[in-house]
Coordinates of C-alpha atoms in Angstrom, one line a residue:
X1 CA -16.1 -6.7 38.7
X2 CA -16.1 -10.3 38.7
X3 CA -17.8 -12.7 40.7
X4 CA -14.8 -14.9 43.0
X5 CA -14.7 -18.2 42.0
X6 CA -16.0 -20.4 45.1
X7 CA -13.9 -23.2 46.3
X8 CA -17.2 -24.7 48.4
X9 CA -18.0 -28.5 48.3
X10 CA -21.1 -30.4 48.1
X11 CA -21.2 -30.4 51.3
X12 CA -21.4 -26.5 52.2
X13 CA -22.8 -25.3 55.4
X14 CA -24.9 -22.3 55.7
X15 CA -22.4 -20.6 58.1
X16 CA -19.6 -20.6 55.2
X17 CA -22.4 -19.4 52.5
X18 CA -23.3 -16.3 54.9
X19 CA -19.4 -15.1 55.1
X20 CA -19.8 -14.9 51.3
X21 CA -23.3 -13.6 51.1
X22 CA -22.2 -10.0 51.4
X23 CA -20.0 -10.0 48.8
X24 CA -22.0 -11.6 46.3
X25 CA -25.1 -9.0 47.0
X26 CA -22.6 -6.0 46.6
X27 CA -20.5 -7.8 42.9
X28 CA -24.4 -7.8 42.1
X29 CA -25.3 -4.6 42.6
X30 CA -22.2 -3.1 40.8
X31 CA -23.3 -5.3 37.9
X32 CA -26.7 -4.5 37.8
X33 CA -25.7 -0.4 38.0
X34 CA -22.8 -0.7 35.2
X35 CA -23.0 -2.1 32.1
X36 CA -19.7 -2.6 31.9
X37 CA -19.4 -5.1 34.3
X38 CA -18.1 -9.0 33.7
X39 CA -20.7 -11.5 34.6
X40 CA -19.0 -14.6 35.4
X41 CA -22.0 -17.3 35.0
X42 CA -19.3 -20.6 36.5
X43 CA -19.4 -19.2 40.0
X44 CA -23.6 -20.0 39.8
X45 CA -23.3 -23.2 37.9
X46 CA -20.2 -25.5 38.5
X47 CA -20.7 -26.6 41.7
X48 CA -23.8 -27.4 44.1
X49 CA -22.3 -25.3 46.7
X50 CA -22.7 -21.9 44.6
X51 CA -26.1 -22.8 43.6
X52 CA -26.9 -22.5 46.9
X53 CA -25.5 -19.0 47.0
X54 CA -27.8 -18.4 44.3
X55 CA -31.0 -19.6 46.3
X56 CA -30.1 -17.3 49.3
X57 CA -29.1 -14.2 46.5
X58 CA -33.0 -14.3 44.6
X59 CA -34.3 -15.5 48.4
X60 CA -33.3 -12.0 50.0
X61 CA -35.2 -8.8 50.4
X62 CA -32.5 -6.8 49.8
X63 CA -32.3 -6.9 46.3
X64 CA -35.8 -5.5 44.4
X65 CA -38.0 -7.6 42.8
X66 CA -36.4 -5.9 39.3
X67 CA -32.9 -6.4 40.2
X68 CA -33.4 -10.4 40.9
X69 CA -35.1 -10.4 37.1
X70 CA -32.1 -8.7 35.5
X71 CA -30.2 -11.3 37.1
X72 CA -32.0 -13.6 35.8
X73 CA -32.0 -11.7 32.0
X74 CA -28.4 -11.8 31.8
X75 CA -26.9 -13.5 28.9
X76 CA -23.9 -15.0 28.1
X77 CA -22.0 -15.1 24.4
X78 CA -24.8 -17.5 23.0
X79 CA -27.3 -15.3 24.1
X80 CA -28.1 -17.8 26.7
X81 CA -29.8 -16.8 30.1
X82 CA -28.6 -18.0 33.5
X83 CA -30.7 -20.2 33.8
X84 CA -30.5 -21.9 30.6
X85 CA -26.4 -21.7 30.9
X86 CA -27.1 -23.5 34.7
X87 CA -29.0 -26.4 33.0
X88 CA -26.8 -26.8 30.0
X89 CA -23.7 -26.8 32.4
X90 CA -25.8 -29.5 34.4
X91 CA -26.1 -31.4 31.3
X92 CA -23.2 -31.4 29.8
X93 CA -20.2 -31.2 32.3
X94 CA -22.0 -33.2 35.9
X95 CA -24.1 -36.1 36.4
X96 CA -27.3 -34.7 38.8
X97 CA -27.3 -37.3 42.0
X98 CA -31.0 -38.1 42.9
X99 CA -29.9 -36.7 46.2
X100 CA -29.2 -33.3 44.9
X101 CA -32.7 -33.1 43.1
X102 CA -34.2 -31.1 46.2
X103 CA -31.8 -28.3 46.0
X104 CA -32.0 -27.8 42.4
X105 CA -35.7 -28.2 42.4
X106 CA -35.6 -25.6 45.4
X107 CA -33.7 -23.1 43.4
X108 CA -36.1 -23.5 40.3
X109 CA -39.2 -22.8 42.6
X110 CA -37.7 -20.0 43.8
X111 CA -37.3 -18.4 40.0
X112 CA -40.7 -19.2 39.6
X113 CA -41.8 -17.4 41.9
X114 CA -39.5 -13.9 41.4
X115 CA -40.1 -14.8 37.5
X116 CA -42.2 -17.4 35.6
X117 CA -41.3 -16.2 32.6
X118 CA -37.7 -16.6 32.6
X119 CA -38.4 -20.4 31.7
X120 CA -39.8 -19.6 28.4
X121 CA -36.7 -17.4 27.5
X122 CA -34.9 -18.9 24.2
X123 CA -32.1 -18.0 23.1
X124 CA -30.7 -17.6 19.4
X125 CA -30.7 -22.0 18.9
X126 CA -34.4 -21.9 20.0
X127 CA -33.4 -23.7 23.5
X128 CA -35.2 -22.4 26.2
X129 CA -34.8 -23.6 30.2
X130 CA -38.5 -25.4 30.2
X131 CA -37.6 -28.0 27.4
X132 CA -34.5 -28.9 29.2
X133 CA -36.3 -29.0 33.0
X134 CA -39.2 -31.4 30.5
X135 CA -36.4 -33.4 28.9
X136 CA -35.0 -34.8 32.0
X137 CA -37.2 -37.0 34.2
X138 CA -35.7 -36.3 37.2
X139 CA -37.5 -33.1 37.0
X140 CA -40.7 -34.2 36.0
X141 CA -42.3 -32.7 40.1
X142 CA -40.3 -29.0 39.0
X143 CA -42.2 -29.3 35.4
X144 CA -45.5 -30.2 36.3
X145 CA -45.7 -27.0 39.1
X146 CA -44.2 -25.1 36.3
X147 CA -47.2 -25.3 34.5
X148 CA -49.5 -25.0 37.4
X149 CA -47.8 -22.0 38.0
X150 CA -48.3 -21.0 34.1
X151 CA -51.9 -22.3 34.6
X152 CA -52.8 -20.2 37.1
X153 CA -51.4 -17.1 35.9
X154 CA -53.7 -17.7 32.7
X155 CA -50.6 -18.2 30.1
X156 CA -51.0 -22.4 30.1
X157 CA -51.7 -22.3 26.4
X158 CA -48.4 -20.4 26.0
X159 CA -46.3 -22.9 27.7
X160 CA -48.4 -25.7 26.0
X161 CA -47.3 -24.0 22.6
X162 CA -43.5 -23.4 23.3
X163 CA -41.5 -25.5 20.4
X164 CA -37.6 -26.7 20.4
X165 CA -34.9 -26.8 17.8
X166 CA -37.0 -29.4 15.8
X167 CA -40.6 -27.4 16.5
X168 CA -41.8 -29.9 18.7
X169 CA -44.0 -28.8 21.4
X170 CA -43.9 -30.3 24.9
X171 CA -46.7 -32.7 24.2
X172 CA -45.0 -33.9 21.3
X173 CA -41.4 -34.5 23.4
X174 CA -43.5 -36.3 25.8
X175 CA -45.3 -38.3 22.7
X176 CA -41.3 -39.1 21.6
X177 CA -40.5 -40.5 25.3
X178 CA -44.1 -42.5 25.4
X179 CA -44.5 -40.7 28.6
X180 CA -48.5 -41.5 28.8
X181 CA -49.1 -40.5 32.3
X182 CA -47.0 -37.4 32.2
X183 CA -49.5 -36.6 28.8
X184 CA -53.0 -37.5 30.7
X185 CA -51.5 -35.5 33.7
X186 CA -51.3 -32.3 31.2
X187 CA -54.6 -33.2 29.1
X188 CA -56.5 -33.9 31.6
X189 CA -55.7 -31.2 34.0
X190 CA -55.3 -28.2 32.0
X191 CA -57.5 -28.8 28.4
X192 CA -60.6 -30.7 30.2
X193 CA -63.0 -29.5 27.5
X194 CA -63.6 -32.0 24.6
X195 CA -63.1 -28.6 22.2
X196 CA -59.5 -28.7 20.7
X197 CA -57.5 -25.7 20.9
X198 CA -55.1 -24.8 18.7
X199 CA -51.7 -26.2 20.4
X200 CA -53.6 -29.7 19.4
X201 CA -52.5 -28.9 16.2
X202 CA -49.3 -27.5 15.9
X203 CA -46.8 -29.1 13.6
X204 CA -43.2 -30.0 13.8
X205 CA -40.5 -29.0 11.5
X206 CA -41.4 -32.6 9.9
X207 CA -45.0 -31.3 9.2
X208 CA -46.1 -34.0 12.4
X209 CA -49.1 -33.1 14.4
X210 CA -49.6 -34.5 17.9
X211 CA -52.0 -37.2 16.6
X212 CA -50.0 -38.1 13.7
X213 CA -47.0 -38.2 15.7
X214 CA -49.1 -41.3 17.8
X215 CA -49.7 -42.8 14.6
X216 CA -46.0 -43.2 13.4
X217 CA -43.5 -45.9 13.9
X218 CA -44.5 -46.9 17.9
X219 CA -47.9 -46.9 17.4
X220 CA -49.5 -44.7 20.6
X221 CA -53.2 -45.6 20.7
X222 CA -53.7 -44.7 24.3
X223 CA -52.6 -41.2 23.6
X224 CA -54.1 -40.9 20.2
X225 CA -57.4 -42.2 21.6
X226 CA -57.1 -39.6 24.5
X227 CA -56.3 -36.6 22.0
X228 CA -59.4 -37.7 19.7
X229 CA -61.8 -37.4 23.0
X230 CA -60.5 -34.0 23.6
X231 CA -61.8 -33.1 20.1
X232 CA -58.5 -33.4 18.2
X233 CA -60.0 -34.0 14.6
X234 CA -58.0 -36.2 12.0
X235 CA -56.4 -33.7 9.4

């Protein structure tokens, strides 16, 4: 059974999302008990309107805690979660308004919550929905609880490790962009020790660790002088 395509606006009140809200809960649970049915990822993803649907679906108690993660599982043909497919359709067919930010941001917490692990999901390219949320710094306050969440839940390290299509970590993305306070924020809060762990010195598909990404072309000495405090040794 498919999902009805939506005809709300931006603008979408909460009395017009209830009259739905039935029907989404039962299309869900006829696709969550038959493998057979169609899961039509637009309804979630081309309009602000539906993502609110979305927040109110994974919001309600009605649905177990293992139903909202195979919600969350499902895949489309590029073997693509839904909530990678919601940020690629961001990125490639819409232009996020600042103004929007909260609700998206709202949504993303929510997933957190019901499932931290669905960020670090890649599909078969290697994308994964972390690296998008990290690429794009209008979501810099949805990335940093991210790994706050990671960092309390003891898996910091494994976020910290996570690498792209080009085996860049997210410390060496951030290196890219010369984003030097989002870089203390993540050195300084979660590796505090002058001992350097492993993720230190991962290397990108170009053979570039963090320290000699620094060193390359835009010379980063704030950075490169940070990462040799924290015990990063020159290899």
């Amino acid at each position: 059974m498919e999902i009805p395509e939506s005809d709300l606006s931006e603008d979408t009140d909460e009395e017009i999302i209830n009259q739905l809200y039935d029907r989404i809960i039962d299309d869900h649970r006829v696709i969550l008990e038959s493998e057979n049915g169609e899961y039509n990822y637009d309804f979630f993803s081309n309009k602000l309107g539906n993502v609110r649907i979305l927040q109110i679906v994974l919001s309600d108690n009605e649905l177990s805690s293992d139903e909202k993660k195979n919600i969350l599982e499902l895949k489309d043909n590029d073997d693509t979660n839904l909530l990678l497919h919601i940020l690629n359709v961001i990125e490639e067919y819409s232009q996020i308004m600042p103004q929007n930010i909260s609700e998206y941001h709202t949504m993303f917490m929510i997933i957190l919550d019901i499932y931290p692990e669905a960020f670090i999901m890649k599909n078969s390219n290697d994308e994964s929905p972390f690296f998008h949320l990290l690429k794009h710094r209008l979501f810099d306050d949805t990335t940093m609880y991210i790994l706050i969440r990671y960092n309390e839940l003891g898996k910091i390290y494994e976020i910290l490790s996570l690498r792209d299509q080009e085996g860049d970590t997210p410390l060496h993305q951030l290196i890219l962009d010369r984003r030097n306070e989002f870089i203390k924020f993540i050195l300084n809060t979660f590796h505090p020790e002058n001992v350097a762990r492993d993720f230190l010195y991962i290397k990108n598909n170009d053979e570039e660790t963090l320290l000699q990404l620094c060193c390359k072309t835009r010379l980063n000495t704030e950075i490169a002088n940070l990462l040799l405090d924290k015990g990063v040794l020159i290899t």
